[in-house]
PDB file of C-alpha atoms in Angstrom:
ATOM      1  CA  MET A 649     206.227 -85.711 165.649  1.00  0.00           C
ATOM      2  CA  ARG A 650     204.302 -85.181 162.182  1.00  0.00           C
ATOM      3  CA  ARG A 651     204.533 -88.802 160.884  1.00  0.00           C
ATOM      4  CA  ALA A 652     203.354 -89.885 164.632  1.00  0.00           C
ATOM      5  CA  LEU A 653     200.346 -87.292 164.178  1.00  0.00           C
ATOM      6  CA  LEU A 654     199.091 -88.591 161.055  1.00  0.00           C
ATOM      7  CA  THR A 655     199.295 -91.779 162.268  1.00  0.00           C
ATOM      8  CA  LEU A 656     197.022 -91.397 165.005  1.00  0.00           C
ATOM      9  CA  LEU A 657     194.803 -89.652 162.553  1.00  0.00           C
ATOM     10  CA  LEU A 658     194.565 -92.312 160.452  1.00  0.00           C
ATOM     11  CA  LEU A 659     193.901 -95.049 163.038  1.00  0.00           C
ATOM     12  CA  LEU A 660     191.135 -92.212 164.722  1.00  0.00           C
ATOM     13  CA  LEU A 661     189.334 -92.761 161.123  1.00  0.00           C
ATOM     14  CA  LEU A 662     189.984 -96.129 161.254  1.00  0.00           C
ATOM     15  CA  LEU A 663     187.888 -96.635 163.508  1.00  0.00           C
ATOM     16  CA  LEU A 664     184.945 -94.441 163.311  1.00  0.00           C
ATOM     17  CA  SER A 665     184.238 -96.405 159.777  1.00  0.00           C
ATOM     18  CA  ALA A 666     184.539 -99.578 161.705  1.00  0.00           C
ATOM     19  CA  ALA A 667     181.846 -98.422 164.763  1.00  0.00           C
ATOM     20  CA  ARG A 668     179.671 -97.226 161.909  1.00  0.00           C
ATOM     21  CA  ARG A 669     179.839-100.362 160.160  1.00  0.00           C
ATOM     22  CA  THR A 670     178.838-102.131 163.683  1.00  0.00           C
ATOM     23  CA  ASP A 671     175.878 -99.649 163.758  1.00  0.00           C
ATOM     24  CA  GLY A 672     174.581-100.155 160.555  1.00  0.00           C
ATOM     25  CA  THR A 673     174.611 -97.183 159.891  1.00  0.00           C
ATOM     26  CA  ASP A 674     176.061 -98.264 156.144  1.00  0.00           C
ATOM     27  CA  GLY A 675     173.116-100.420 155.642  1.00  0.00           C
ATOM     28  CA  THR A 676     174.609-103.782 156.557  1.00  0.00           C
ATOM     29  CA  ASP A 677     173.575-105.798 160.020  1.00  0.00           C
ATOM     30  CA  GLY A 678     176.761-105.346 161.776  1.00  0.00           C
ATOM     31  CA  THR A 679     178.300-108.442 160.580  1.00  0.00           C
ATOM     32  CA  ASP A 680     180.765-109.194 157.296  1.00  0.00           C
ATOM     33  CA  SER A 681     180.200-111.373 154.689  1.00  0.00           C
ATOM     34  CA  THR A 682     180.992-114.890 156.280  1.00  0.00           C
ATOM     35  CA  GLY A 683     178.730-114.176 159.000  1.00  0.00           C
ATOM     36  CA  GLY A 684     181.048-113.068 161.345  1.00  0.00           C
ATOM     37  CA  SER A 685     181.450-109.582 163.511  1.00  0.00           C
ATOM     38  CA  ILE A 686     183.276-106.870 162.369  1.00  0.00           C
ATOM     39  CA  ASN A 687     183.784-105.589 165.466  1.00  0.00           C
ATOM     40  CA  SER A 688     187.275-106.501 166.147  1.00  0.00           C
ATOM     41  CA  ILE A 689     190.208-103.882 164.337  1.00  0.00           C
ATOM     42  CA  SER A 690     191.804-106.723 162.290  1.00  0.00           C
ATOM     43  CA  SER A 691     188.610-106.766 160.052  1.00  0.00           C
ATOM     44  CA  ILE A 692     188.757-102.792 159.530  1.00  0.00           C
ATOM     45  CA  GLY A 693     190.025-103.359 156.770  1.00  0.00           C
ATOM     46  CA  SER A 694     193.731-102.124 155.056  1.00  0.00           C
ATOM     47  CA  ILE A 695     194.803 -98.669 154.523  1.00  0.00           C
ATOM     48  CA  GLY A 696     194.447 -98.757 151.294  1.00  0.00           C
ATOM     49  CA  SER A 697     191.191-100.327 150.854  1.00  0.00           C
ATOM     50  CA  VAL A 698     188.151 -98.392 149.193  1.00  0.00           C
ATOM     51  CA  PRO A 699     184.207 -98.476 150.172  1.00  0.00           C
ATOM     52  CA  ALA A 700     182.100 -99.929 148.175  1.00  0.00           C
ATOM     53  CA  PRO A 701     180.403 -98.218 145.341  1.00  0.00           C
ATOM     54  CA  GLY A 702     177.004 -96.810 146.276  1.00  0.00           C
ATOM     55  CA  ALA A 703     177.956 -97.748 150.000  1.00  0.00           C
ATOM     56  CA  ARG A 704     176.261 -94.383 151.773  1.00  0.00           C
ATOM     57  CA  HIS A 705     177.983 -92.611 154.430  1.00  0.00           C
ATOM     58  CA  ARG A 706     177.214 -89.851 156.945  1.00  0.00           C
ATOM     59  CA  PRO A 707     178.496 -86.393 157.439  1.00  0.00           C
ATOM     60  CA  LEU A 708     181.487 -86.383 159.738  1.00  0.00           C
ATOM     61  CA  TRP A 709     179.707 -82.650 160.694  1.00  0.00           C
ATOM     62  CA  PRO A 710     176.160 -80.895 159.814  1.00  0.00           C
ATOM     63  CA  PRO A 711     176.518 -78.753 156.095  1.00  0.00           C
ATOM     64  CA  LEU A 712     177.115 -75.056 156.221  1.00  0.00           C
ATOM     65  CA  VAL A 713     173.868 -73.220 156.165  1.00  0.00           C
ATOM     66  CA  PRO A 714     174.254 -69.512 154.578  1.00  0.00           C
ATOM     67  CA  PRO A 715     173.129 -66.859 157.306  1.00  0.00           C
ATOM     68  CA  SER A 716     169.766 -65.356 157.088  1.00  0.00           C
ATOM     69  CA  PRO A 717     169.977 -62.265 155.124  1.00  0.00           C
ATOM     70  CA  GLY A 718     169.088 -59.424 157.914  1.00  0.00           C
ATOM     71  CA  PRO A 719     167.516 -55.930 157.853  1.00  0.00           C
ATOM     72  CA  TRP A 720     168.749 -54.060 155.130  1.00  0.00           C
ATOM     73  CA  ARG A 721     171.361 -50.978 155.669  1.00  0.00           C
ATOM     74  CA  GLY A 722     171.573 -47.990 154.023  1.00  0.00           C
ATOM     75  CA  ARG A 723     174.926 -46.533 153.246  1.00  0.00           C
ATOM     76  CA  ARG A 724     176.482 -44.436 155.946  1.00  0.00           C
ATOM     77  CA  ASP A 725     177.338 -40.913 156.213  1.00  0.00           C
ATOM     78  CA  GLU A 726     180.340 -40.325 157.380  1.00  0.00           C
ATOM     79  CA  PRO A 727     183.543 -41.892 155.362  1.00  0.00           C
ATOM     80  CA  PRO A 728     184.579 -45.309 156.991  1.00  0.00           C
ATOM     81  CA  LEU A 729     187.387 -45.166 159.072  1.00  0.00           C
ATOM     82  CA  SER A 730     191.108 -46.796 157.497  1.00  0.00           C
ATOM     83  CA  ILE A 731     193.845 -47.506 159.635  1.00  0.00           C
ATOM     84  CA  ASP A 732     195.729 -46.500 156.443  1.00  0.00           C
ATOM     85  CA  LEU A 733     194.454 -42.967 156.603  1.00  0.00           C
ATOM     86  CA  THR A 734     195.552 -43.235 160.525  1.00  0.00           C
ATOM     87  CA  PHE A 735     199.230 -43.915 159.473  1.00  0.00           C
ATOM     88  CA  HIS A 736     199.083 -41.156 157.086  1.00  0.00           C
ATOM     89  CA  LEU A 737     197.921 -39.061 160.065  1.00  0.00           C
ATOM     90  CA  LEU A 738     200.543 -40.026 162.537  1.00  0.00           C
ATOM     91  CA  ARG A 739     203.533 -39.633 160.067  1.00  0.00           C
ATOM     92  CA  HIS A 740     202.561 -36.428 158.442  1.00  0.00           C
ATOM     93  CA  LEU A 741     202.451 -35.586 162.382  1.00  0.00           C
ATOM     94  CA  LEU A 742     205.907 -36.962 163.373  1.00  0.00           C
ATOM     95  CA  LEU A 743     207.305 -34.981 160.263  1.00  0.00           C
ATOM     96  CA  LEU A 744     205.684 -31.943 161.321  1.00  0.00           C
ATOM     97  CA  ALA A 745     207.236 -32.540 165.372  1.00  0.00           C
ATOM     98  CA  ARG A 746     210.563 -33.274 163.296  1.00  0.00           C
ATOM     99  CA  ALA A 747     210.693 -29.924 161.823  1.00  0.00           C
ATOM    100  CA  GLN A 748     209.397 -28.262 164.659  1.00  0.00           C
ATOM    101  CA  SER A 749     212.594 -29.403 166.789  1.00  0.00           C
ATOM    102  CA  GLN A 750     214.825 -29.516 164.207  1.00  0.00           C
ATOM    103  CA  ARG A 751     213.844 -25.666 164.296  1.00  0.00           C
ATOM    104  CA  ALA A 752     214.121 -25.143 167.812  1.00  0.00           C
ATOM    105  CA  ARG A 753     217.218 -26.806 167.598  1.00  0.00           C
ATOM    106  CA  ALA A 754     218.363 -24.692 165.094  1.00  0.00           C
ATOM    107  CA  ASP A 755     217.221 -21.358 167.222  1.00  0.00           C
ATOM    108  CA  SER A 756     219.535 -22.829 170.239  1.00  0.00           C
ATOM    109  CA  ASN A 757     222.766 -23.304 168.185  1.00  0.00           C
ATOM    110  CA  ARG A 758     222.219 -19.775 166.789  1.00  0.00           C
ATOM    111  CA  ARG A 759     222.106 -18.302 170.254  1.00  0.00           C
ATOM    112  CA  ILE A 760     224.687 -19.979 171.685  1.00  0.00           C
ATOM    113  CA  LEU A 761     227.425 -19.167 169.020  1.00  0.00           C
ATOM    114  CA  ASP A 762     225.433 -15.735 169.188  1.00  0.00           C
ATOM    115  CA  ALA A 763     226.889 -15.248 173.207  1.00  0.00           C
ATOM    116  CA  VAL A 764     230.253 -17.153 172.847  1.00  0.00           C
ATOM    117  CA  GLY A 765     230.956 -14.561 169.850  1.00  0.00           C
ATOM    118  CA  ARG A 766     231.824 -16.736 166.779  1.00  0.00           C
TER     119      ARG A 766
END
């Protein structure tokens, strides 16, 4: 599966470079050095072919532009919300609930043992 995807990607890249050469965006007129057209897949070139030095290449996507700076915001008055603090409070509440449950169970057990007369 991986090999098929890589092969497909490589073929697509080669076809894009061939299309770029045929529309004249690389500084040529769409013909090879013998005067023939380079439209055919057989003339795309080998996998290891290297572009000529100084050849122009158009980027595949526009260049990244940094976001424009927005209005400056001052520091907040309240402390930042933290998920760590939330989990700490939850853990603390669970410990308090467990301790309260254990006290209630101990009290219930004491009453039962007093009633049985042990």
